[in-house]
Amino acid sequence: MTAPQGRGIAETSSTGSTASTFRILHVSTGNVCRSPITERLTRHALSDRLGDPLTGGLIVESAGTWGHEGAPMEANAEIVLADFGADASGFVGRELLDEHVIRADLVLTATRDHRAQVISMGHSAGLRTFTLKEFTRLVRAIDPATLPDPREEGVVERARALVRAAAALRGWLLAPSPDADEVFDPYGAPITFFRSIGDEIHQALDPVVTALTGVRSG
């Protein structure tokens, strides 16, 4: 399916990124469970598919709408990342600030409430802010052949085109249920629930990383 023609984000003026970088910002509430898991699984998947030297243009970060500034991620979140072979080291929680939204080329949130909070901050964030599961649903409907070839034009250009295409599709491809776009909060829950959330995030990220990079998981 080819995305209908729609407006996209500007390459330099509407975000703080330069033409050679593309920033992905993951947002949850405390920035100690869901968004750290999503951030580190995204980095792990990008490195796995592109190799460390080629991921330089894609910058992956996270923050929380009520972020625990300076806090480590939850121990159960670290266990989940270890299950997938992803690196949890060096993580520090952050409170979501205007500058994070301004710099981001793509904001992926855990829930619709987080998405609404990001958009309410302004900074022309509406066209580049989605829930993670919403973005997954949209990119599944985009014909990869309509996106720039990352080998010729680079992964950054492909990522920018993907966000424009997803934004254009948003009103055409609605969620099947109110909860379909939600990743629920495992804070304080046992490791079994953390692992189920980790599996949800991992499954949602796989088609997103494929669409971003043009490389399928091994």
mmCIF file of C-alpha atoms in Angstrom:
data_model
loop_
_atom_site.group_PDB
_atom_site.id
_atom_site.type_symbol
_atom_site.label_atom_id
_atom_site.label_comp_id
_atom_site.label_asym_id
_atom_site.label_seq_id
_atom_site.Cartn_x
_atom_site.Cartn_y
_atom_site.Cartn_z
ATOM 1 C CA MET A 1 0.000 0.000 0.000
ATOM 2 C CA THR A 2 1.343 3.369 -0.964
ATOM 3 C CA ALA A 3 0.787 6.210 1.468
ATOM 4 C CA PRO A 4 -1.410 9.036 0.200
ATOM 5 C CA GLN A 5 0.338 12.295 -0.436
ATOM 6 C CA GLY A 6 0.725 14.308 2.742
ATOM 7 C CA ARG A 7 2.825 16.912 4.469
ATOM 8 C CA GLY A 8 5.879 15.799 6.352
ATOM 9 C CA ILE A 9 8.318 17.316 8.787
ATOM 10 C CA ALA A 10 10.935 19.717 7.535
ATOM 11 C CA GLU A 11 14.448 18.350 7.437
ATOM 12 C CA THR A 12 16.095 21.023 9.520
ATOM 13 C CA SER A 13 13.825 23.886 10.557
ATOM 14 C CA SER A 14 11.120 22.090 12.549
ATOM 15 C CA THR A 15 13.536 19.926 14.541
ATOM 16 C CA GLY A 16 16.967 20.388 15.995
ATOM 17 C CA SER A 17 18.508 17.628 13.921
ATOM 18 C CA THR A 18 20.879 18.244 11.072
ATOM 19 C CA ALA A 19 20.470 16.679 7.650
ATOM 20 C CA SER A 20 22.963 13.949 8.609
ATOM 21 C CA THR A 21 21.190 12.741 11.755
ATOM 22 C CA PHE A 22 17.785 11.374 12.694
ATOM 23 C CA ARG A 23 16.718 11.361 16.350
ATOM 24 C CA ILE A 24 14.231 8.857 17.719
ATOM 25 C CA LEU A 25 12.773 9.737 21.130
ATOM 26 C CA HIS A 26 10.915 7.094 23.171
ATOM 27 C CA VAL A 27 8.567 8.465 25.831
ATOM 28 C CA SER A 28 6.813 6.847 28.800
ATOM 29 C CA THR A 29 5.925 8.075 32.280
ATOM 30 C CA GLY A 30 8.843 7.548 34.659
ATOM 31 C CA ASN A 31 11.531 6.719 32.076
ATOM 32 C CA VAL A 32 12.561 3.733 34.182
ATOM 33 C CA CYS A 33 10.585 0.859 32.599
ATOM 34 C CA ARG A 34 8.948 1.053 29.178
ATOM 35 C CA SER A 35 10.931 3.775 27.433
ATOM 36 C CA PRO A 36 14.349 2.473 28.606
ATOM 37 C CA ILE A 37 13.415 -0.993 27.330
ATOM 38 C CA THR A 38 12.267 0.482 24.016
ATOM 39 C CA GLU A 39 15.325 2.720 23.676
ATOM 40 C CA ARG A 40 17.821 -0.056 24.290
ATOM 41 C CA LEU A 41 15.973 -2.647 22.178
ATOM 42 C CA THR A 42 15.914 -0.132 19.308
ATOM 43 C CA ARG A 43 19.659 0.481 19.612
ATOM 44 C CA HIS A 44 20.295 -3.257 19.800
ATOM 45 C CA ALA A 45 18.201 -3.951 16.687
ATOM 46 C CA LEU A 46 19.864 -1.160 14.708
ATOM 47 C CA SER A 47 23.344 -2.391 15.593
ATOM 48 C CA ASP A 48 22.343 -5.965 14.777
ATOM 49 C CA ARG A 49 21.116 -5.035 11.305
ATOM 50 C CA LEU A 50 23.429 -2.214 10.289
ATOM 51 C CA GLY A 51 26.544 -2.711 12.372
ATOM 52 C CA ASP A 52 27.851 -0.099 14.782
ATOM 53 C CA PRO A 53 29.626 2.131 12.209
ATOM 54 C CA LEU A 54 26.467 2.552 10.143
ATOM 55 C CA THR A 55 24.125 3.551 12.960
ATOM 56 C CA GLY A 56 25.854 6.896 13.546
ATOM 57 C CA GLY A 57 23.133 8.887 11.827
ATOM 58 C CA LEU A 58 20.347 7.355 13.921
ATOM 59 C CA ILE A 59 20.299 8.643 17.504
ATOM 60 C CA VAL A 60 17.989 6.832 19.934
ATOM 61 C CA GLU A 61 17.000 8.455 23.236
ATOM 62 C CA SER A 62 14.222 8.328 25.833
ATOM 63 C CA ALA A 63 12.542 10.478 28.485
ATOM 64 C CA GLY A 64 9.521 10.442 30.778
ATOM 65 C CA THR A 65 6.582 12.803 31.126
ATOM 66 C CA TRP A 66 7.093 12.425 34.897
ATOM 67 C CA GLY A 67 10.653 11.279 34.444
ATOM 68 C CA HIS A 68 12.727 10.132 37.386
ATOM 69 C CA GLU A 69 15.642 12.447 36.628
ATOM 70 C CA GLY A 70 18.973 10.714 37.192
ATOM 71 C CA ALA A 71 17.407 7.393 38.223
ATOM 72 C CA PRO A 72 18.568 3.994 36.947
ATOM 73 C CA MET A 73 16.111 1.832 35.065
ATOM 74 C CA GLU A 74 14.125 -0.715 37.049
ATOM 75 C CA ALA A 75 15.957 -3.960 37.799
ATOM 76 C CA ASN A 76 13.268 -5.982 36.014
ATOM 77 C CA ALA A 77 13.717 -3.809 32.925
ATOM 78 C CA GLU A 78 17.414 -4.685 32.948
ATOM 79 C CA ILE A 79 16.516 -8.381 33.138
ATOM 80 C CA VAL A 80 14.197 -8.015 30.138
ATOM 81 C CA LEU A 81 16.943 -6.337 28.121
ATOM 82 C CA ALA A 82 19.372 -9.116 29.059
ATOM 83 C CA ASP A 83 16.825 -11.646 27.758
ATOM 84 C CA PHE A 84 17.163 -10.037 24.330
ATOM 85 C CA GLY A 85 20.922 -9.561 24.524
ATOM 86 C CA ALA A 86 20.567 -5.777 24.722
ATOM 87 C CA ASP A 87 22.827 -3.502 26.759
ATOM 88 C CA ALA A 88 21.314 -1.808 29.821
ATOM 89 C CA SER A 89 24.528 -0.202 31.062
ATOM 90 C CA GLY A 90 24.914 3.523 31.634
ATOM 91 C CA PHE A 91 21.233 4.349 31.512
ATOM 92 C CA VAL A 92 20.065 7.472 33.393
ATOM 93 C CA GLY A 93 16.415 8.545 33.616
ATOM 94 C CA ARG A 94 15.352 11.926 32.234
ATOM 95 C CA GLU A 95 12.336 14.183 32.550
ATOM 96 C CA LEU A 96 10.869 15.125 29.177
ATOM 97 C CA LEU A 97 11.871 18.672 28.257
ATOM 98 C CA ASP A 98 11.022 20.983 25.388
ATOM 99 C CA GLU A 99 14.520 20.534 23.976
ATOM 100 C CA HIS A 100 14.029 16.769 23.662
ATOM 101 C CA VAL A 101 10.894 17.254 21.569
ATOM 102 C CA ILE A 102 12.468 20.016 19.493
ATOM 103 C CA ARG A 103 15.430 17.823 18.571
ATOM 104 C CA ALA A 104 13.420 14.677 17.813
ATOM 105 C CA ASP A 105 12.578 13.658 14.262
ATOM 106 C CA LEU A 106 10.350 10.823 15.487
ATOM 107 C CA VAL A 107 8.695 10.534 18.911
ATOM 108 C CA LEU A 108 7.319 7.107 19.855
ATOM 109 C CA THR A 109 5.257 6.976 23.034
ATOM 110 C CA ALA A 110 4.019 4.121 25.188
ATOM 111 C CA THR A 111 0.406 5.330 25.310
ATOM 112 C CA ARG A 112 -2.037 7.742 23.712
ATOM 113 C CA ASP A 113 -1.884 9.942 26.821
ATOM 114 C CA HIS A 114 1.874 10.285 26.406
ATOM 115 C CA ARG A 115 1.364 11.129 22.747
ATOM 116 C CA ALA A 116 -1.138 13.840 23.683
ATOM 117 C CA GLN A 117 1.253 15.283 26.256
ATOM 118 C CA VAL A 118 4.088 15.484 23.739
ATOM 119 C CA ILE A 119 1.878 17.129 21.126
ATOM 120 C CA SER A 120 0.554 19.605 23.715
ATOM 121 C CA MET A 121 4.119 20.841 24.219
ATOM 122 C CA GLY A 122 3.975 22.322 20.730
ATOM 123 C CA HIS A 123 7.099 22.530 18.555
ATOM 124 C CA SER A 124 5.136 21.199 15.535
ATOM 125 C CA ALA A 125 5.351 17.757 17.110
ATOM 126 C CA GLY A 126 2.018 16.418 15.849
ATOM 127 C CA LEU A 127 3.240 15.045 12.523
ATOM 128 C CA ARG A 128 6.187 13.225 14.077
ATOM 129 C CA THR A 129 4.649 11.857 17.275
ATOM 130 C CA PHE A 130 2.958 8.446 17.418
ATOM 131 C CA THR A 131 2.417 5.704 19.932
ATOM 132 C CA LEU A 132 4.823 2.855 19.256
ATOM 133 C CA LYS A 133 2.062 0.442 18.299
ATOM 134 C CA GLU A 134 0.346 3.066 16.144
ATOM 135 C CA PHE A 135 3.564 3.641 14.232
ATOM 136 C CA THR A 136 4.012 -0.105 13.813
ATOM 137 C CA ARG A 137 0.533 -0.420 12.333
ATOM 138 C CA LEU A 138 1.166 2.454 9.933
ATOM 139 C CA VAL A 139 4.584 1.333 8.701
ATOM 140 C CA ARG A 140 3.233 -2.157 7.992
ATOM 141 C CA ALA A 141 0.916 -0.506 5.449
ATOM 142 C CA ILE A 142 3.664 1.437 3.659
ATOM 143 C CA ASP A 143 5.138 -0.049 0.503
ATOM 144 C CA PRO A 144 8.930 -0.176 1.088
ATOM 145 C CA ALA A 145 9.450 0.452 -2.615
ATOM 146 C CA THR A 146 8.106 3.994 -2.143
ATOM 147 C CA LEU A 147 10.882 4.814 0.357
ATOM 148 C CA PRO A 148 14.436 5.918 -0.494
ATOM 149 C CA ASP A 149 16.936 3.105 -0.902
ATOM 150 C CA PRO A 150 19.163 3.314 2.198
ATOM 151 C CA ARG A 151 22.143 2.039 0.197
ATOM 152 C CA GLU A 152 21.872 4.966 -2.218
ATOM 153 C CA GLU A 153 20.351 7.827 -0.224
ATOM 154 C CA GLY A 154 21.175 6.746 3.313
ATOM 155 C CA VAL A 155 19.196 5.514 6.295
ATOM 156 C CA VAL A 156 18.505 9.065 7.528
ATOM 157 C CA GLU A 157 16.710 10.047 4.316
ATOM 158 C CA ARG A 158 14.740 6.804 4.407
ATOM 159 C CA ALA A 159 13.736 7.458 8.033
ATOM 160 C CA ARG A 160 12.540 10.977 7.240
ATOM 161 C CA ALA A 161 10.458 9.695 4.329
ATOM 162 C CA LEU A 162 8.993 6.955 6.531
ATOM 163 C CA VAL A 163 7.747 9.496 9.091
ATOM 164 C CA ARG A 164 6.143 11.600 6.355
ATOM 165 C CA ALA A 165 4.407 8.547 4.903
ATOM 166 C CA ALA A 166 3.176 7.381 8.308
ATOM 167 C CA ALA A 167 1.799 10.836 9.138
ATOM 168 C CA ALA A 168 -0.087 10.854 5.831
ATOM 169 C CA LEU A 169 -1.630 7.456 6.588
ATOM 170 C CA ARG A 170 -2.715 8.239 10.143
ATOM 171 C CA GLY A 171 -6.316 9.217 9.325
ATOM 172 C CA TRP A 172 -6.724 6.323 6.913
ATOM 173 C CA LEU A 173 -5.722 3.424 9.149
ATOM 174 C CA LEU A 174 -7.370 3.563 12.555
ATOM 175 C CA ALA A 175 -6.752 1.366 15.591
ATOM 176 C CA PRO A 176 -9.072 -1.666 15.836
ATOM 177 C CA SER A 177 -9.727 -0.937 19.533
ATOM 178 C CA PRO A 178 -8.946 1.804 22.082
ATOM 179 C CA ASP A 179 -6.257 -0.327 23.750
ATOM 180 C CA ALA A 180 -4.599 -1.486 20.528
ATOM 181 C CA ASP A 181 -2.082 1.368 20.596
ATOM 182 C CA GLU A 182 -1.191 1.077 24.305
ATOM 183 C CA VAL A 183 1.839 -0.446 26.022
ATOM 184 C CA PHE A 184 0.780 -0.849 29.647
ATOM 185 C CA ASP A 185 2.966 0.143 32.563
ATOM 186 C CA PRO A 186 4.773 -2.744 34.304
ATOM 187 C CA TYR A 187 6.111 -0.537 37.120
ATOM 188 C CA GLY A 188 5.987 -2.508 40.372
ATOM 189 C CA ALA A 189 4.833 -5.673 38.610
ATOM 190 C CA PRO A 190 6.569 -9.076 38.793
ATOM 191 C CA ILE A 191 9.162 -10.100 36.226
ATOM 192 C CA THR A 192 6.622 -12.218 34.321
ATOM 193 C CA PHE A 193 4.621 -9.091 33.453
ATOM 194 C CA PHE A 194 7.791 -7.174 32.595
ATOM 195 C CA ARG A 195 8.728 -9.966 30.194
ATOM 196 C CA SER A 196 5.311 -9.875 28.542
ATOM 197 C CA ILE A 197 5.670 -6.112 28.057
ATOM 198 C CA GLY A 198 9.190 -6.654 26.729
ATOM 199 C CA ASP A 199 7.830 -9.140 24.195
ATOM 200 C CA GLU A 200 5.149 -6.637 23.129
ATOM 201 C CA ILE A 201 7.728 -3.919 22.634
ATOM 202 C CA HIS A 202 10.098 -6.232 20.774
ATOM 203 C CA GLN A 203 7.346 -7.374 18.401
ATOM 204 C CA ALA A 204 6.231 -3.801 17.771
ATOM 205 C CA LEU A 205 9.792 -2.623 17.094
ATOM 206 C CA ASP A 206 10.718 -5.328 14.583
ATOM 207 C CA PRO A 207 8.712 -3.954 11.616
ATOM 208 C CA VAL A 208 9.656 -0.404 12.578
ATOM 209 C CA VAL A 209 13.387 -1.134 12.459
ATOM 210 C CA THR A 210 12.890 -3.070 9.205
ATOM 211 C CA ALA A 211 11.108 -0.076 7.686
ATOM 212 C CA LEU A 212 13.747 2.357 8.955
ATOM 213 C CA THR A 213 16.748 0.409 7.724
ATOM 214 C CA GLY A 214 15.443 -1.683 4.838
ATOM 215 C CA VAL A 215 17.049 -4.708 6.518
ATOM 216 C CA ARG A 216 15.007 -7.581 7.927
ATOM 217 C CA SER A 217 15.934 -9.283 11.176
ATOM 218 C CA GLY A 218 18.323 -12.176 10.750
#
